[in-house]
Short mmCIF file of C-alpha atoms in Angstrom, two decimals:
data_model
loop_
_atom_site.label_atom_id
_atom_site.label_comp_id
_atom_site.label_asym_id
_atom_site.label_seq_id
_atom_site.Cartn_x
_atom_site.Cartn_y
_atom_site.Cartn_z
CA UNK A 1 0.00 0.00 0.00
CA UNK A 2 2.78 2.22 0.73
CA UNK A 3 4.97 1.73 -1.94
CA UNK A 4 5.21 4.41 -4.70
CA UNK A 5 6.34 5.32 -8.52
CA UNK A 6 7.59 8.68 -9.38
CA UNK A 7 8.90 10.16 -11.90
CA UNK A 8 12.05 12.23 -10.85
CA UNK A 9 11.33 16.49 -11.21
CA UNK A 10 15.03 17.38 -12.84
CA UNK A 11 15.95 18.87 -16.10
CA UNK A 12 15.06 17.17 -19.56
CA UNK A 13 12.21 15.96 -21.13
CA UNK A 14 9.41 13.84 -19.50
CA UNK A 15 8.58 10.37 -20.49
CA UNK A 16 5.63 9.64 -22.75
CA UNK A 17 4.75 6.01 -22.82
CA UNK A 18 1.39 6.78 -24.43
CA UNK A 19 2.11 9.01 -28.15
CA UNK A 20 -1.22 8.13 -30.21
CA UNK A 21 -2.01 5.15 -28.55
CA UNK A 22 -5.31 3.46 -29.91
CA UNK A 23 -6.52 6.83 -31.55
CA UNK A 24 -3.58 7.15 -34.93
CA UNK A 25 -4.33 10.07 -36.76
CA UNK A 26 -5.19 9.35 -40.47
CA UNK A 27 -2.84 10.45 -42.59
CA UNK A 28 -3.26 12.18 -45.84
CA UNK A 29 0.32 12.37 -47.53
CA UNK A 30 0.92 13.56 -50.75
CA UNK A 31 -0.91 11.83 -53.68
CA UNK A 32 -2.34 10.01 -51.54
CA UNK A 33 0.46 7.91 -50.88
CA UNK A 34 0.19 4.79 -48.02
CA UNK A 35 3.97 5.53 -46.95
CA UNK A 36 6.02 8.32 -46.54
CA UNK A 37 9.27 6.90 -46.80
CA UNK A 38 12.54 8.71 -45.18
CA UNK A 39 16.01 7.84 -46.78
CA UNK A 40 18.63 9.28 -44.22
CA UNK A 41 21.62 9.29 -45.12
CA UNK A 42 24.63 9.33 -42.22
CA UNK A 43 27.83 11.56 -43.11
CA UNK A 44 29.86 11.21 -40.21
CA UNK A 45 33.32 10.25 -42.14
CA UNK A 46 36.38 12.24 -41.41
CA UNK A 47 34.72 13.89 -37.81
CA UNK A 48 35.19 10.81 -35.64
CA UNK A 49 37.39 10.69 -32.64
CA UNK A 50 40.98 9.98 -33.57
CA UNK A 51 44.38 9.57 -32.15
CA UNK A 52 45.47 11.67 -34.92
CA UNK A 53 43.08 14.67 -34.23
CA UNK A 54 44.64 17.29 -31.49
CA UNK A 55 42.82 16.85 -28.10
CA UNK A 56 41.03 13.44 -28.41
CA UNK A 57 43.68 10.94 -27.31
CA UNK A 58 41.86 7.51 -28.61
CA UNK A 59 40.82 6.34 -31.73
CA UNK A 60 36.97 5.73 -32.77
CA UNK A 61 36.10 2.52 -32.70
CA UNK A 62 32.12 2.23 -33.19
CA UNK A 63 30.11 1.18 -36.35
CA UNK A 64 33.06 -0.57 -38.24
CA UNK A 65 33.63 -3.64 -39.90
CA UNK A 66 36.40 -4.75 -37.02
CA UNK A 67 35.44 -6.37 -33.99
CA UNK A 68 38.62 -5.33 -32.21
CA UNK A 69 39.15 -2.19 -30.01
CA UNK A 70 43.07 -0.88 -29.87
CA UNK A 71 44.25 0.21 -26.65
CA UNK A 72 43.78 3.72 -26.72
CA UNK A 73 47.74 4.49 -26.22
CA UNK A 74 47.90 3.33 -29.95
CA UNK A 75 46.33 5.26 -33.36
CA UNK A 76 44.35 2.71 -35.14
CA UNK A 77 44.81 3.47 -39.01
CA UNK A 78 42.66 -0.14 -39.98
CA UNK A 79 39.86 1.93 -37.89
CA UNK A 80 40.52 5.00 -39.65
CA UNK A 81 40.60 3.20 -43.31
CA UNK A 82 36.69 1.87 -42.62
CA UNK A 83 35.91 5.24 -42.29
CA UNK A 84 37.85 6.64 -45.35
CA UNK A 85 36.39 3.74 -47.41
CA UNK A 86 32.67 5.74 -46.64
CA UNK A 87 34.49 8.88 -47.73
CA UNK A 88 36.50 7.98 -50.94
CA UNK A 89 34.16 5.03 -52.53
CA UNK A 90 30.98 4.27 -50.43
CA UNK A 91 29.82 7.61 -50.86
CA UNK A 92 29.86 7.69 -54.13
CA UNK A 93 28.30 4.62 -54.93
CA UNK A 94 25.66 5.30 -53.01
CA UNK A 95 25.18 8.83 -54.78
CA UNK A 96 25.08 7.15 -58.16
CA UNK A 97 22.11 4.45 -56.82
CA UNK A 98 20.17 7.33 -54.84
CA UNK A 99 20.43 9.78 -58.09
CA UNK A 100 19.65 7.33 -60.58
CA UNK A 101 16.27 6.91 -58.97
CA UNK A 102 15.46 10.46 -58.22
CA UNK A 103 14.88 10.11 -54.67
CA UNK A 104 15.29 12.89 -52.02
CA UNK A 105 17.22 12.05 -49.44
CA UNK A 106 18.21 13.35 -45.96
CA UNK A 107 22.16 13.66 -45.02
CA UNK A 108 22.30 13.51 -41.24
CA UNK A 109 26.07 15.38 -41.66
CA UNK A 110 28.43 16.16 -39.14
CA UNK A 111 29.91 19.62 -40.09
CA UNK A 112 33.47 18.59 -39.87
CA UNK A 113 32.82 16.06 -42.25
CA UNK A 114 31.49 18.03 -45.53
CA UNK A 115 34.52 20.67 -44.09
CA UNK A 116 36.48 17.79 -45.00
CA UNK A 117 35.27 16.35 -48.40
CA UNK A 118 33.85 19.24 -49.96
CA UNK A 119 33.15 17.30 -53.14
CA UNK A 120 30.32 15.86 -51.01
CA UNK A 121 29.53 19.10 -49.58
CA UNK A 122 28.83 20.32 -53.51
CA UNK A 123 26.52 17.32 -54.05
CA UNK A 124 24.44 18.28 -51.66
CA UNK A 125 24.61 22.04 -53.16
CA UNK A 126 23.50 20.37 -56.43
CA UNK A 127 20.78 18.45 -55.94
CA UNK A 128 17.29 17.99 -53.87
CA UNK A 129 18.65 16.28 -50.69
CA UNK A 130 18.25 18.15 -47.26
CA UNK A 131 21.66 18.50 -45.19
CA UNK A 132 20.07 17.63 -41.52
CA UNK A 133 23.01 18.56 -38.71
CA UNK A 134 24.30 15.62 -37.04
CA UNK A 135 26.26 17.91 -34.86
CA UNK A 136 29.88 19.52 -35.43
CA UNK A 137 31.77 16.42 -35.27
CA UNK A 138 30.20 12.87 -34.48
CA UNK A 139 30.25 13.40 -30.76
CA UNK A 140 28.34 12.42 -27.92
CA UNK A 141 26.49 15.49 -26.57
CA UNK A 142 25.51 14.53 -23.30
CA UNK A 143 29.41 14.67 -22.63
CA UNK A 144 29.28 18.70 -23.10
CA UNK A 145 27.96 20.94 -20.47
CA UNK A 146 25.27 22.74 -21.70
CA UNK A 147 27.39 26.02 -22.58
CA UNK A 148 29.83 23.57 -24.81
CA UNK A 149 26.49 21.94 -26.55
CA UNK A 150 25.26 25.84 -27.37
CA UNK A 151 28.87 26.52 -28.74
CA UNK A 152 28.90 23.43 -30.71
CA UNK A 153 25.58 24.12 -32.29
CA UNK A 154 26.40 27.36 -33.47
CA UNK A 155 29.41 25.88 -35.10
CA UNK A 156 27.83 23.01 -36.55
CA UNK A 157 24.98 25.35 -38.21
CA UNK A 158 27.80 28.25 -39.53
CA UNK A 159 29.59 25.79 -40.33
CA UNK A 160 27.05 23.70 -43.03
CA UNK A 161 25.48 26.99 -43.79
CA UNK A 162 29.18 28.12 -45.78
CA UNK A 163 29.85 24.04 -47.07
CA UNK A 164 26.67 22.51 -48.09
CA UNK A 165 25.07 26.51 -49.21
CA UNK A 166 21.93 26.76 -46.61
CA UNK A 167 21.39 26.27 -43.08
CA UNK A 168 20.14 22.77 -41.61
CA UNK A 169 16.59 23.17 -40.60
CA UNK A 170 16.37 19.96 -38.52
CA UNK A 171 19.20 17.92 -35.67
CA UNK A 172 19.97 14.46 -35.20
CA UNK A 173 22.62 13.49 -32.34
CA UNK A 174 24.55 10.87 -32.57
CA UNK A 175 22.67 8.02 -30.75
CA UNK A 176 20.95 10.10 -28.35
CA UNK A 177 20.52 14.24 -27.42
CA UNK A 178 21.39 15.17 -23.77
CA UNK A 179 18.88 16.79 -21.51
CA UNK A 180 19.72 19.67 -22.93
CA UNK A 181 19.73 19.48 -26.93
CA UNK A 182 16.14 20.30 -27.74
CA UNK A 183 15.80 22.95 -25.90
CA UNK A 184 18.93 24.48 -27.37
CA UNK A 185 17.29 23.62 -30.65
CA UNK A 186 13.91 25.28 -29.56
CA UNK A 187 16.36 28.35 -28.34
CA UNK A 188 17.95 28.79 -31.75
CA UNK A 189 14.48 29.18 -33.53
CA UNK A 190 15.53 28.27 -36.75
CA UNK A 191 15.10 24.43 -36.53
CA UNK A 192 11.75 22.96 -37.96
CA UNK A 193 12.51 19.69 -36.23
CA UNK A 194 14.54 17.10 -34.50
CA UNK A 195 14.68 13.09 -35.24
CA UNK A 196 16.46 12.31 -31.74
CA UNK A 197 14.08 9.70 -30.94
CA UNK A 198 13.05 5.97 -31.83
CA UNK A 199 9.38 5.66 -30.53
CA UNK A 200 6.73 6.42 -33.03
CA UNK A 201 6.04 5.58 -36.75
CA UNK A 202 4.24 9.14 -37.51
CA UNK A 203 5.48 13.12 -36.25
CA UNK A 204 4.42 14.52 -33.61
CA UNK A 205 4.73 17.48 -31.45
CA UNK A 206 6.44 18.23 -28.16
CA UNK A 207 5.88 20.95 -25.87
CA UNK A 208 9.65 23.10 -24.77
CA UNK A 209 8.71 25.52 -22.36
CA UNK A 210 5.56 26.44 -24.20
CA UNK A 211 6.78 26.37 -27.55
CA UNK A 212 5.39 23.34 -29.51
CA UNK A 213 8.64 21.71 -31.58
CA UNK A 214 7.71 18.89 -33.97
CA UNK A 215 9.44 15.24 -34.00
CA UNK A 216 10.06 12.95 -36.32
CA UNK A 217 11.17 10.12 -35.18
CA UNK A 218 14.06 7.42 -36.31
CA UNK A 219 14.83 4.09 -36.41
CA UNK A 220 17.71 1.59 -35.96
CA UNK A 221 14.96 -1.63 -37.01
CA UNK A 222 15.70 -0.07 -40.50
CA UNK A 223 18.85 0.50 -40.58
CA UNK A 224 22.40 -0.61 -42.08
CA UNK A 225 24.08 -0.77 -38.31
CA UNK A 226 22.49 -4.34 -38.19
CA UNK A 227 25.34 -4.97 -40.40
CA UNK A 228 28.30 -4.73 -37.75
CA UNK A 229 26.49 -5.01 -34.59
CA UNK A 230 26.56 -8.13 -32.42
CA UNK A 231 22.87 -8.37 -32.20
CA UNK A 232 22.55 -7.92 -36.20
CA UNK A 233 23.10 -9.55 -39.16
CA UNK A 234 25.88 -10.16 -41.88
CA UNK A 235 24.25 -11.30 -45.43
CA UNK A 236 22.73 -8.65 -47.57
CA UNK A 237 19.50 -10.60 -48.29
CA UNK A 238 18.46 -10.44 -44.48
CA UNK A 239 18.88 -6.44 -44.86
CA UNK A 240 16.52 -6.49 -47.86
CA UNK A 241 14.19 -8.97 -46.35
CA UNK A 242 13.97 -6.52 -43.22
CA UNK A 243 13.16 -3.46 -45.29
CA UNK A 244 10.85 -5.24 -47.74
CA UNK A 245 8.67 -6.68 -44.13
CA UNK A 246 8.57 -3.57 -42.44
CA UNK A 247 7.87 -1.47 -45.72
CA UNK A 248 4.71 -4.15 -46.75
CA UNK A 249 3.62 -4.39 -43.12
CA UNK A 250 3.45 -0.32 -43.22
CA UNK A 251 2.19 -0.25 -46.61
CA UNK A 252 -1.09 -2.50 -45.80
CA UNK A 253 -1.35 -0.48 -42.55
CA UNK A 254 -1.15 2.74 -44.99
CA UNK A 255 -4.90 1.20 -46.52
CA UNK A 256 -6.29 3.38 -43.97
CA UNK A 257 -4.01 5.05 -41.70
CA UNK A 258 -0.70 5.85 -43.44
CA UNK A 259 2.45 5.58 -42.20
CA UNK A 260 6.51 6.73 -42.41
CA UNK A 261 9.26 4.64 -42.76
CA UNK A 262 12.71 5.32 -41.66
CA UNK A 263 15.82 4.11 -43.55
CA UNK A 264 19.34 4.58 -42.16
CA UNK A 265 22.31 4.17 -44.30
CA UNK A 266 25.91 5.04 -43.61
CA UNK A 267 28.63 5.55 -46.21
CA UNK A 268 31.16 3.05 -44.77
CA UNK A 269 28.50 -0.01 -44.34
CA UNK A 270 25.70 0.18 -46.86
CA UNK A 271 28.68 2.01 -49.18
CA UNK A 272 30.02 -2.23 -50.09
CA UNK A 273 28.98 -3.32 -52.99
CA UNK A 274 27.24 -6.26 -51.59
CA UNK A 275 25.26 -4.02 -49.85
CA UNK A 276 24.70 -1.78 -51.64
CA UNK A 277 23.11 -4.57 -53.84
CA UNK A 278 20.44 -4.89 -51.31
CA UNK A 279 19.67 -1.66 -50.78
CA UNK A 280 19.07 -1.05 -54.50
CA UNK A 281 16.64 -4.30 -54.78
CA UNK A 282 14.94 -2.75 -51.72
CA UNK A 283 14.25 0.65 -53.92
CA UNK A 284 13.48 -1.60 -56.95
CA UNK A 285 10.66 -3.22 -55.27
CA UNK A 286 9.29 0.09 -52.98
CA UNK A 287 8.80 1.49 -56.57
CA UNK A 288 7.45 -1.26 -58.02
CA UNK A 289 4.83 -1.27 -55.51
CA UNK A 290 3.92 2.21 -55.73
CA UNK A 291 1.90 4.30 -53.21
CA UNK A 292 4.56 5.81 -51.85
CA UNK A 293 6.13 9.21 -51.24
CA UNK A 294 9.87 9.04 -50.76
CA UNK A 295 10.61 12.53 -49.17
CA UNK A 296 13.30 13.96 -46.76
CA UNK A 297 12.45 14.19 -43.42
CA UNK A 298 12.49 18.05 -44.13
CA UNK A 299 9.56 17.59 -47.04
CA UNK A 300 8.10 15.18 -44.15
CA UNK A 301 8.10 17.63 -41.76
CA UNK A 302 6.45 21.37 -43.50
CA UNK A 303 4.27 18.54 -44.72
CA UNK A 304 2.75 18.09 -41.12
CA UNK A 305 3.36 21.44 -39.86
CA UNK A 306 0.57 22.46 -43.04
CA UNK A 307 -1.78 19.52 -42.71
CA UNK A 308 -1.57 17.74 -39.34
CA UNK A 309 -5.13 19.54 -38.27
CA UNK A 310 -6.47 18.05 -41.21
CA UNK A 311 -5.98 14.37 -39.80
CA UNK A 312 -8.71 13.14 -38.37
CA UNK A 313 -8.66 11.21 -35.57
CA UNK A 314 -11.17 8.10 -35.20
CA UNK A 315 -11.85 7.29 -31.62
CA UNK A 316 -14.37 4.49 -30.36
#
């Protein structure tokens, strides 16, 4: 009888187990596609922690094809060459796939790391995909104080603003914000949206301190990772297989209430040609299919800020 739950009163933002629940707005997206489906592409290449980089003192050892960590007293160049593979070749094949198919996609870019492969920096410039800050380097935020996150945002934003040729209008972290990212985000004012969470299939808004910020949310179910993480997989075909489910599970879903699909790629994994492979059956068959809206999260985004009081919601 005595014993008690509560959540703690301290700085971040409060738990919401709940989202939609049983009431899931209907959709209408454009066309009146069934799926809105988010490419996101992860540019992170070239701003990892190195041994080689003044001030970090260990080399970066997450997200790579080795399943070996270096003592940090040592610089680990076979680390560092799986990330300049994603940088010199995977990038590129992955441009030639994405382009020859005409989809938008979303570049979830470290600034440091268009800074250093501009060439990338003037695809971006060139073409229809949205350059989506991943932060100044591929850092863990909740690391900085708060002052040090500001600082950092302010660089990262300058910073794509001169490389890629306009500001980034939404944030991702890497893995995870700290307490204090979105409302540094909400502070800046020039941010449309953030994707620093996993727990929903559709937008939705958040109240900061009164002002309502929209989310849309990410996923690492769909997403490349699964290649070089112990709880993952290693042959191509299971990648596709994963995609293809969760995009025909959405899809039928999308009869009636439509849905978004996230789909996270990195240079230096989905960048293999045996990957890559996969990746391009998985686009093959999405457009086969049809009834669906490939869009950045950007597109995805204005979309809902115009029309989400248009979606009716169907309650018992």
């Amino acid at each position: 009888m005595g014993i008690k739950f509560e959540e703690a009163d301290g700085p971040g933002p409060k738990r919401d187990l709940v989202g939609y629940g049983r009431h899931v707005p209907k959709v209408t997206w454009p066309n009146g596609a069934r799926i809105a489906v988010s490419v996101v592409l992860n540019w992170e290449e070239g701003s990892e922690v190195g041994k080689n980089v003044v001030g970090d003192g260990r080399s970066e050892a997450a997200l790579t094809e080795i399943p070996y960590v270096m003592d940090a007293q040592y610089r680990d160049l076979a680390s560092e060459s799986v990330y300049e593979y994603g940088s010199r070749a995977g990038v590129w094949r992955i441009q030639r796939l994405i382009d020859s198919y005409g989809i938008p996609i979303t570049f979830f870019g470290a600034a440091i790391s268009w800074e250093r492969n501009p060439e990338v920096a003037a695809w971006v410039r060139e073409s229809h995909h949205e350059p989506c800050s991943h932060g100044w380097r591929w850092e863990e935020p909740w690391l900085l104080s708060r002052e040090e996150e500001q600082e950092h945002m302010a660089e990262a934003i300058a910073s794509i603003e001169r490389t890629c040729g306009e500001r980034p209008r939404g944030w991702y972290c890497r893995y995870g914000p700290s307490i204090h990212t979105r409302e540094l985000l909400v502070e800046d004012g020039g941010f449309t949206y953030d994707s620093d969470v996993y727990n929903d299939d559709l937008p939705y808004y958040v109240d900061v301190k009164g002002t309502p910020h929209l989310i849309v949310p990410y996923s690492f179910t769909y997403n490349d990772a699964k290649f070089v993480l112990p709880q993952g997989y290693s042959d191509p075909t299971s990648f596709f297989d994963t995609l293809k489910r969760g995009f025909d599970y959405l899809w039928d879903e999308g009869a009636t209430h439509p849905r978004m699909m996230s789909i996270g790629l990195h240079c230096r994994i989905v960048g293999q040609a045996g990957r890559t492979s996969a990746l391009r059956d998985f686009l093959e068959y999405a457009h086969e299919k049809g009834d669906v809206w490939f869009a950045t999260r950007l597109q995805i985004a204005e979309w809902w800020h115009e029309h989400h009081h248009e979606f009716p919601v169907e309650r018992p």
